[in-house]
PDB file of C-alpha atoms in Angstrom:
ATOM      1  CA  UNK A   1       0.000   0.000   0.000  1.00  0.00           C
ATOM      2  CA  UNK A   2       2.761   2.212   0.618  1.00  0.00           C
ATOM      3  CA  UNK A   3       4.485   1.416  -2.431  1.00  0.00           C
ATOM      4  CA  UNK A   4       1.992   2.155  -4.325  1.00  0.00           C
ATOM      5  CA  UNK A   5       0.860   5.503  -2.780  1.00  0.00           C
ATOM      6  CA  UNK A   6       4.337   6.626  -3.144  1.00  0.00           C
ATOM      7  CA  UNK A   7       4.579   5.455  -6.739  1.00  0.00           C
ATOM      8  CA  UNK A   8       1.634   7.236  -7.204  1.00  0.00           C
ATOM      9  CA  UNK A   9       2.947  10.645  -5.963  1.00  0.00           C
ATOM     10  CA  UNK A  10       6.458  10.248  -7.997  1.00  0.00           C
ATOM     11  CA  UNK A  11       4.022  10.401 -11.180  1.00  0.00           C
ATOM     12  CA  UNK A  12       1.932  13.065 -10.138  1.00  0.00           C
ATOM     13  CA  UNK A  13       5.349  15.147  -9.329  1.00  0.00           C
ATOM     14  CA  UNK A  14       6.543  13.651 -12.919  1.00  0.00           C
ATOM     15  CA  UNK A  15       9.057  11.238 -11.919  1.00  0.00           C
ATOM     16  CA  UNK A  16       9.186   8.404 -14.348  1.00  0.00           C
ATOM     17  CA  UNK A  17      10.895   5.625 -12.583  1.00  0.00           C
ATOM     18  CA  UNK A  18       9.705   2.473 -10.859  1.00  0.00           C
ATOM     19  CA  UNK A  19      10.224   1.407  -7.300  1.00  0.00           C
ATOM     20  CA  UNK A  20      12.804  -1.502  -6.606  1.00  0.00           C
ATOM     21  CA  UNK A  21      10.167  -4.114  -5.384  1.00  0.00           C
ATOM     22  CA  UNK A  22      13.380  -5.107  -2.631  1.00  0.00           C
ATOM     23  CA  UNK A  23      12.609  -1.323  -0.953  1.00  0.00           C
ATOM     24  CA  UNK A  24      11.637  -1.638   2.128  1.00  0.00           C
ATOM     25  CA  UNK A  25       8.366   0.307   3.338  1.00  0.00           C
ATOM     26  CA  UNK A  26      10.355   1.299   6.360  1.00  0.00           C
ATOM     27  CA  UNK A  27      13.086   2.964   3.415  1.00  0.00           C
ATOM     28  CA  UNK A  28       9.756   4.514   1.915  1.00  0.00           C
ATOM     29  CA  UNK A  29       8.254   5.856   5.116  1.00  0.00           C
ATOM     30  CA  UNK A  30      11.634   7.852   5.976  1.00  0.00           C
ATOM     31  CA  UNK A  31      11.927   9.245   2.870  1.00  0.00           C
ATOM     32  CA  UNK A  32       7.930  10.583   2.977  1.00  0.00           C
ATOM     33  CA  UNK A  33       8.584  11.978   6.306  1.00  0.00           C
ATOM     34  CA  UNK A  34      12.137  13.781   4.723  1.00  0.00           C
ATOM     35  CA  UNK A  35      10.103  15.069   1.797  1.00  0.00           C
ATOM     36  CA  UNK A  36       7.431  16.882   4.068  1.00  0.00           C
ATOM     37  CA  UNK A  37       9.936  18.132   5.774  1.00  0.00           C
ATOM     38  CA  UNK A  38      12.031  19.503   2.864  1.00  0.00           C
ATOM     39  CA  UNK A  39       9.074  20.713   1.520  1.00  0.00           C
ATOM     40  CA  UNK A  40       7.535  22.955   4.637  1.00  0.00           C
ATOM     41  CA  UNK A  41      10.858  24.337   5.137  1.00  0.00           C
ATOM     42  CA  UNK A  42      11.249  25.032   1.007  1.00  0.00           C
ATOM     43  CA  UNK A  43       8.076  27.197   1.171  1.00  0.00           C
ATOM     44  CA  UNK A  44       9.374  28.581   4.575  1.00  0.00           C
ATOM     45  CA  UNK A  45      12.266  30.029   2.778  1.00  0.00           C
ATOM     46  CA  UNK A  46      10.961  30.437  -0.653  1.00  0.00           C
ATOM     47  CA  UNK A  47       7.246  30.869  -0.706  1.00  0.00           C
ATOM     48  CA  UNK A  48       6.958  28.396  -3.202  1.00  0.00           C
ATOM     49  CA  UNK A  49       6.518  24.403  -3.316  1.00  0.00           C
ATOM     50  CA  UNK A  50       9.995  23.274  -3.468  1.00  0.00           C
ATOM     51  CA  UNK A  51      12.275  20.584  -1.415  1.00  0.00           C
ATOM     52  CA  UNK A  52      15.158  22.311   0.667  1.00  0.00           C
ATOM     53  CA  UNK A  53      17.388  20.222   3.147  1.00  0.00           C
ATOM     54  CA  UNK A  54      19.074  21.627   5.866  1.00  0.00           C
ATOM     55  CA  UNK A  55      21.732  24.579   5.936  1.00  0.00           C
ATOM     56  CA  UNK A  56      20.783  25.669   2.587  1.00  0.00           C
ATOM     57  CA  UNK A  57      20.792  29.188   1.787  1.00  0.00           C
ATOM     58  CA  UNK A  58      19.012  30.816  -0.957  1.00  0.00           C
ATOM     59  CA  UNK A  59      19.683  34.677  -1.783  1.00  0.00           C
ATOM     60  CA  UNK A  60      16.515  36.805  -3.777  1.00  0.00           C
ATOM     61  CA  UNK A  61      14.725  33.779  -4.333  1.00  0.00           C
ATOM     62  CA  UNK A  62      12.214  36.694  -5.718  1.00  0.00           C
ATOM     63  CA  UNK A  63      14.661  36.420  -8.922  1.00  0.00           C
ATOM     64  CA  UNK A  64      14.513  32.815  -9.253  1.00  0.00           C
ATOM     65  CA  UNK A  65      11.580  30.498 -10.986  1.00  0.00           C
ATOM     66  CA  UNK A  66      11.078  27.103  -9.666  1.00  0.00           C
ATOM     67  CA  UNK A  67       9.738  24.325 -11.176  1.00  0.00           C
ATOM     68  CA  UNK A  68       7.572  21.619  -9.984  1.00  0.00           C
ATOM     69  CA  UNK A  69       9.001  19.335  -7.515  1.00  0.00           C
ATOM     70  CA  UNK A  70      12.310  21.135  -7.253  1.00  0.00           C
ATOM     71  CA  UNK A  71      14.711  19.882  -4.655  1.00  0.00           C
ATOM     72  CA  UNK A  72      17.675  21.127  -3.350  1.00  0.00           C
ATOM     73  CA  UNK A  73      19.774  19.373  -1.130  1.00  0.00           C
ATOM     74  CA  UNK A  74      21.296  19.729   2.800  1.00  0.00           C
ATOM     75  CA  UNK A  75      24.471  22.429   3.159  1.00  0.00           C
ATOM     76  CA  UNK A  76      23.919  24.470  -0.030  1.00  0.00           C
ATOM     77  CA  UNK A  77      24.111  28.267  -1.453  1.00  0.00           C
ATOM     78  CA  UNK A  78      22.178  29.886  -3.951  1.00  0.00           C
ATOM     79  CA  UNK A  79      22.751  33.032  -4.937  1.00  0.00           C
ATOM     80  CA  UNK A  80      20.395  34.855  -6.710  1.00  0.00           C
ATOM     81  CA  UNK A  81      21.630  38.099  -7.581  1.00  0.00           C
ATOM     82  CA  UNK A  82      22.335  38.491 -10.998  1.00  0.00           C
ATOM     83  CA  UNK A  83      20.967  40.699 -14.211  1.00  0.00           C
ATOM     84  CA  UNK A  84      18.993  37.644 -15.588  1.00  0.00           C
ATOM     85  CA  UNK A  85      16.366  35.782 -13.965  1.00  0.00           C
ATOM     86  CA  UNK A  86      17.806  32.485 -12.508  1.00  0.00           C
ATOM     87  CA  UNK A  87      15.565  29.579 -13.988  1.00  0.00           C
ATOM     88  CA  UNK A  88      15.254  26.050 -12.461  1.00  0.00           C
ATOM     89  CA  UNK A  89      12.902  23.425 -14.784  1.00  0.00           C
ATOM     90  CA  UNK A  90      10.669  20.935 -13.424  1.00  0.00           C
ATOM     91  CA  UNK A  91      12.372  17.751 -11.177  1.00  0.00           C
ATOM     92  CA  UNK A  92      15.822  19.492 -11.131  1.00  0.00           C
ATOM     93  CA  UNK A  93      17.717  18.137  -8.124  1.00  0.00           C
ATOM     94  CA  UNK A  94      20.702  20.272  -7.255  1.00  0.00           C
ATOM     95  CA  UNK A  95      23.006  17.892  -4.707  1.00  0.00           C
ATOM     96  CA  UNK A  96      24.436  18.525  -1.285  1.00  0.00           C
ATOM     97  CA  UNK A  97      27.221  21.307  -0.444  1.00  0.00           C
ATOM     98  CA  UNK A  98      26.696  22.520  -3.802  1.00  0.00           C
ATOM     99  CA  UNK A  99      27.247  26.786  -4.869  1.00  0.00           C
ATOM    100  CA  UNK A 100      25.463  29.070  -6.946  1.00  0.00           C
ATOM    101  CA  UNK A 101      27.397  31.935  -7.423  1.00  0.00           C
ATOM    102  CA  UNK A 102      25.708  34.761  -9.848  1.00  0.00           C
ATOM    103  CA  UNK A 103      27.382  37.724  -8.884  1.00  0.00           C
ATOM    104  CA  UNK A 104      31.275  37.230  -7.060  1.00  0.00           C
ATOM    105  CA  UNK A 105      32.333  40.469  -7.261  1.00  0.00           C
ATOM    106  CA  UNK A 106      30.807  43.925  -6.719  1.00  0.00           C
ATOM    107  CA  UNK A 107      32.655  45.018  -9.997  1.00  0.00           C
ATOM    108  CA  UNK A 108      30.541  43.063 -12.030  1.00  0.00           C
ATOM    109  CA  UNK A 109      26.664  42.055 -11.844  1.00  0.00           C
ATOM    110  CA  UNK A 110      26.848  38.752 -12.673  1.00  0.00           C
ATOM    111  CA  UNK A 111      24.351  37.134 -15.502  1.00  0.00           C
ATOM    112  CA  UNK A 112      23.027  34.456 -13.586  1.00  0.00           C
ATOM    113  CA  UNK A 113      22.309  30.164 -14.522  1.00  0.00           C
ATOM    114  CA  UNK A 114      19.574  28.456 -16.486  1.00  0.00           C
ATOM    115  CA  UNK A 115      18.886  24.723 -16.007  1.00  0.00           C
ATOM    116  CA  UNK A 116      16.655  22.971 -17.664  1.00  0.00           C
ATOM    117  CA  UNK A 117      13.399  20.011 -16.865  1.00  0.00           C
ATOM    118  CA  UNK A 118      14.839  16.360 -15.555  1.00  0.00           C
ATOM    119  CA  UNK A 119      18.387  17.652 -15.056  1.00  0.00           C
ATOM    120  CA  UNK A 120      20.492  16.596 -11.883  1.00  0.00           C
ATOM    121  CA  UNK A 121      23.621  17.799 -10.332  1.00  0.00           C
ATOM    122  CA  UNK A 122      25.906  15.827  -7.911  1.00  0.00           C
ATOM    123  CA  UNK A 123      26.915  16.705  -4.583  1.00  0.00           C
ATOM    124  CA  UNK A 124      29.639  19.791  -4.093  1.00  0.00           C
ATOM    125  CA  UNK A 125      29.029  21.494  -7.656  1.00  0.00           C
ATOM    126  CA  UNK A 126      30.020  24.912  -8.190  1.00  0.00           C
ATOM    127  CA  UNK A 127      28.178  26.853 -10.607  1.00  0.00           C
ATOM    128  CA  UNK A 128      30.526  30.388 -11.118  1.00  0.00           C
ATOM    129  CA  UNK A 129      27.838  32.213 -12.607  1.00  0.00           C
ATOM    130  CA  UNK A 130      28.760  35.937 -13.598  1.00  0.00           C
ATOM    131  CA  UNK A 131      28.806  34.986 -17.129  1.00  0.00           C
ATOM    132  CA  UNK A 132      26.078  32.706 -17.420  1.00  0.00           C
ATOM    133  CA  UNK A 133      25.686  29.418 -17.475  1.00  0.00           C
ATOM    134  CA  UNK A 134      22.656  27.593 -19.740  1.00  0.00           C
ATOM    135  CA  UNK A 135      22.280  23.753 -18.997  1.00  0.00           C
ATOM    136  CA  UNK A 136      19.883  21.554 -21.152  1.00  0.00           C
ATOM    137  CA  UNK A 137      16.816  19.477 -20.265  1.00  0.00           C
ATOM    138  CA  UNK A 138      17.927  15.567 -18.756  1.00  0.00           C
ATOM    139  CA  UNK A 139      21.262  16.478 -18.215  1.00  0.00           C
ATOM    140  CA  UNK A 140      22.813  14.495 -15.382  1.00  0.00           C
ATOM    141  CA  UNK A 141      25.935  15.201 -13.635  1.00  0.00           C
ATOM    142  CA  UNK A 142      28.524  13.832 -11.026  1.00  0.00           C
ATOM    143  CA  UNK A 143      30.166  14.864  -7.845  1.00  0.00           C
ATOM    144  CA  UNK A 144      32.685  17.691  -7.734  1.00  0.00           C
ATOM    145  CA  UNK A 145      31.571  19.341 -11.250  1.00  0.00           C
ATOM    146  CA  UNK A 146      32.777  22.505 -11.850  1.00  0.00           C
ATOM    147  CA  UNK A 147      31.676  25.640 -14.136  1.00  0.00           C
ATOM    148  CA  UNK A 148      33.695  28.402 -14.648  1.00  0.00           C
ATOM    149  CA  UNK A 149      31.693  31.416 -17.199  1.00  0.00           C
ATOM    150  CA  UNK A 150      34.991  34.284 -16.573  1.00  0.00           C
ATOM    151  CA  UNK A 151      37.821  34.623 -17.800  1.00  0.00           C
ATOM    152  CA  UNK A 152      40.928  36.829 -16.110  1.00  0.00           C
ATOM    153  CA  UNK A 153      42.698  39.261 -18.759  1.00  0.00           C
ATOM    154  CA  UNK A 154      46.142  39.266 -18.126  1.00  0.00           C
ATOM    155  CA  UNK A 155      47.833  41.061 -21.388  1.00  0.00           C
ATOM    156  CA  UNK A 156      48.777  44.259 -19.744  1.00  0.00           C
ATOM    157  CA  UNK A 157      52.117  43.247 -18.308  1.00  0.00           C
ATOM    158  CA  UNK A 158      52.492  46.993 -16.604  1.00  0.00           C
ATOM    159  CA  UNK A 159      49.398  46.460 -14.344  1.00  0.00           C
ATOM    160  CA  UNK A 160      48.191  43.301 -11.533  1.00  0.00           C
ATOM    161  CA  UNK A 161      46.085  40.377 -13.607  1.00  0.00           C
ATOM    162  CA  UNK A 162      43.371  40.855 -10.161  1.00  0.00           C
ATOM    163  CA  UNK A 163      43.669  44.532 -11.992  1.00  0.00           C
ATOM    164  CA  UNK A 164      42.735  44.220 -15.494  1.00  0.00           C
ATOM    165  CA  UNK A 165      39.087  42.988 -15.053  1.00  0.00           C
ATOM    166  CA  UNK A 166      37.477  39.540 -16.915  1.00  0.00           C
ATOM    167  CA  UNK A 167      35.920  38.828 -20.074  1.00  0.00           C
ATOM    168  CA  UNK A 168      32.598  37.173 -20.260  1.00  0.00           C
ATOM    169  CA  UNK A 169      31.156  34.288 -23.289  1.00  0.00           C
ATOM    170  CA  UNK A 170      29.301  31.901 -21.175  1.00  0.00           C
ATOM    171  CA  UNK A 171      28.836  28.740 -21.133  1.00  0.00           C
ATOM    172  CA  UNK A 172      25.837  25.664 -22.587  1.00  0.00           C
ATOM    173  CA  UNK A 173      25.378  22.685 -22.230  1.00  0.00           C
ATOM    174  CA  UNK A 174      23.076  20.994 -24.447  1.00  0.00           C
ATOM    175  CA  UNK A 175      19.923  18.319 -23.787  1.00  0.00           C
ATOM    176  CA  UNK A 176      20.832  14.473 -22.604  1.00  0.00           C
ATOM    177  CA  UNK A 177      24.644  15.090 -21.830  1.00  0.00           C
ATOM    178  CA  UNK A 178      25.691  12.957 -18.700  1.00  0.00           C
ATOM    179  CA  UNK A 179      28.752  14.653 -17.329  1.00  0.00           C
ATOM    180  CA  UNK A 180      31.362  12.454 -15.194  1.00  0.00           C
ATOM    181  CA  UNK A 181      31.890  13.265 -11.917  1.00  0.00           C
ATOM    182  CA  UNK A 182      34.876  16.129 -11.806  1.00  0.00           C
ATOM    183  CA  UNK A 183      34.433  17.608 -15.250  1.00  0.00           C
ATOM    184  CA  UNK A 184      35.272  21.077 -15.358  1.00  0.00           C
ATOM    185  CA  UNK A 185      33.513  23.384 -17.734  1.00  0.00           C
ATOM    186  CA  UNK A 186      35.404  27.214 -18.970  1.00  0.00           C
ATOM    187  CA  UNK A 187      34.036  29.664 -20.181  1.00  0.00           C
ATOM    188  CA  UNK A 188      33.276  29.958 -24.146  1.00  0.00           C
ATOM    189  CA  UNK A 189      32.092  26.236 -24.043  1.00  0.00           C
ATOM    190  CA  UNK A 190      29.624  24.258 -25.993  1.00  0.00           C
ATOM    191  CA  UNK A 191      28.511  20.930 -25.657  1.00  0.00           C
ATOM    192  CA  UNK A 192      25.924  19.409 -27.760  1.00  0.00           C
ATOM    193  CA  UNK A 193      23.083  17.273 -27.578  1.00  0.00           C
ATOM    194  CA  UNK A 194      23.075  13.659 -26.715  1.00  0.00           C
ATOM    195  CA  UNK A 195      27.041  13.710 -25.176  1.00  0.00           C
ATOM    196  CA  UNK A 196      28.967  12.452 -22.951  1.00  0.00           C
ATOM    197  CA  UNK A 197      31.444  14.489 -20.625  1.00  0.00           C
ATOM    198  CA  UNK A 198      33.970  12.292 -19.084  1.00  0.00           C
ATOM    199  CA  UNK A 199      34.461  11.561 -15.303  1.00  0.00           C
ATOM    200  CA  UNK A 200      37.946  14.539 -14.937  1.00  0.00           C
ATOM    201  CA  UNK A 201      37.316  16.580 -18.417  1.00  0.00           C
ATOM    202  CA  UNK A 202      38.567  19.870 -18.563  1.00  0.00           C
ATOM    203  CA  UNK A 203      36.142  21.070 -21.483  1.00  0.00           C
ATOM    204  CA  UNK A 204      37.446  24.719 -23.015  1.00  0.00           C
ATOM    205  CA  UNK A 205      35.552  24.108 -27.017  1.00  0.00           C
ATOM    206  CA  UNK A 206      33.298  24.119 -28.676  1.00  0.00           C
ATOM    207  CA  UNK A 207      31.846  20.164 -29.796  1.00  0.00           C
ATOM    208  CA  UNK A 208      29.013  18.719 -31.716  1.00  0.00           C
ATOM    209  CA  UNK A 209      25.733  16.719 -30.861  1.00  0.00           C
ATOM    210  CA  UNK A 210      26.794  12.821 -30.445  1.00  0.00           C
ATOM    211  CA  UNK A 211      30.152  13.508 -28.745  1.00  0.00           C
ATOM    212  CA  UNK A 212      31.999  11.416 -25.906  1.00  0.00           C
ATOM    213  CA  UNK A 213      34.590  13.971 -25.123  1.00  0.00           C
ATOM    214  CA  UNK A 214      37.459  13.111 -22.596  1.00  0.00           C
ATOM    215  CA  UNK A 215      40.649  14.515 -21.681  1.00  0.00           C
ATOM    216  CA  UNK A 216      42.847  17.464 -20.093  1.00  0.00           C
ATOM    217  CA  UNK A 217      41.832  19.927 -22.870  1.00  0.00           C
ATOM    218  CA  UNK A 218      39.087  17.857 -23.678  1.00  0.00           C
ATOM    219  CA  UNK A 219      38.843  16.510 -27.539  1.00  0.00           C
ATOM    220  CA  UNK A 220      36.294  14.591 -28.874  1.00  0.00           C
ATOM    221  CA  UNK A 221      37.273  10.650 -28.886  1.00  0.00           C
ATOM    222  CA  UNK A 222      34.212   9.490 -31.087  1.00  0.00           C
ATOM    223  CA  UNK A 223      31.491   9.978 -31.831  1.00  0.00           C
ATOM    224  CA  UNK A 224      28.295   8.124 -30.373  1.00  0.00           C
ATOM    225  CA  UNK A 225      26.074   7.586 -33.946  1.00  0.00           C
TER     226      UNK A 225
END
């Protein structure tokens, strides 16, 4: 009975998987009781129906849209301050001791991150922000993944490189891309549709839809059709 209440509310939320018949009901029960608790304190923070752990911190949530069934996990920061309204899509889970950072220095008003439906990020991600950041629908991601949207200038060998201010391109990922735990993403990147990041990538180009890319810079190794 429990099962199948639950299974109920994971399709009315839009969740698509099925339960394990091994769970336990006692692993269900727990997990109901987290989720009302996630969720209270989510509209305690937010004013709006979404599932926030403990320790979490959101900044101007008035600048961010939620989806449905949004859930953000125990120890994390959100920033939202930035020139461009933040965007999270439906069933986005955003892992534990993860950072949002839109705006990290008074200089510059950062331009803020866009994620799309069905998309999940692993524990202790850190989204750098300021120069925006677009991420695709069903993209799911590691531990420890990294974006990076600035770029120091450093030409002007009479003056400090903390001196001489950053440049800005941004960076997107596209739709279905499963990125390997580690991968670090620089600003001016592009990854296409239906990819593959691998697990310690340091991705600095520009690649096409179908694309396992690997490596330290990252090149494409083959193609997946």
């Amino acid at each position: 009975m429990i099962k199948n209440l639950f299974q109920k509310l994971l399709k009315k939320s839009g969740k698509k998987y099925e339960i394990d018949p091994r769970i336990p009901s006692k692993l269900i029960l727990l997990t109901l009781y987290k989720r009302v608790i996630m969720l209270l304190r989510g509209i305690l923070l937010t004013r709006k129906k979404i599932f926030v752990d403990v320790n979490t911190i959101i900044y101007n949530s008035k600048n961010i849209s939620f989806g449905k069934s949004v859930t953000i996990e125990k120890n994390c920061f959100i920033d939202g301050f930035s020139s461009e309204k933040i965007i999270i899509g439906d069933c986005v889970k955003i892992g534990a001791f993860s950072t949002l950072s839109s705006t990290s220095h008074l200089s510059k008003y950062g331009k803020g991150l866009k994620i799309g439906n069905h998309s999940a990020i692993g524990q202790f991600a850190e989204f750098g922000a300021a120069g925006g950041i677009e991420i695709g629908n069903d993209v799911i991601m590691g531990s420890y993944v990294s974006f990076h949207s600035e770029n120091h200038n450093f030409n002007d060998t009479t003056r400090l490189i903390r001196e001489q201010g950053v440049t800005s391109k941004g960076i997107i990922i596209g739709n279905n891309v499963w990125v390997g735990a580690k991968a670090t993403f620089l600003d001016g990147c592009i990854v296409g549709n239906n990819s593959i990041v691998a697990a310690g990538a340091v991705v600095n180009g520009v690649y096409p839809d179908n694309s396992i890319i690997a490596g330290v810079p990252a090149k494409v190794l083959k193609s997946i059709i």
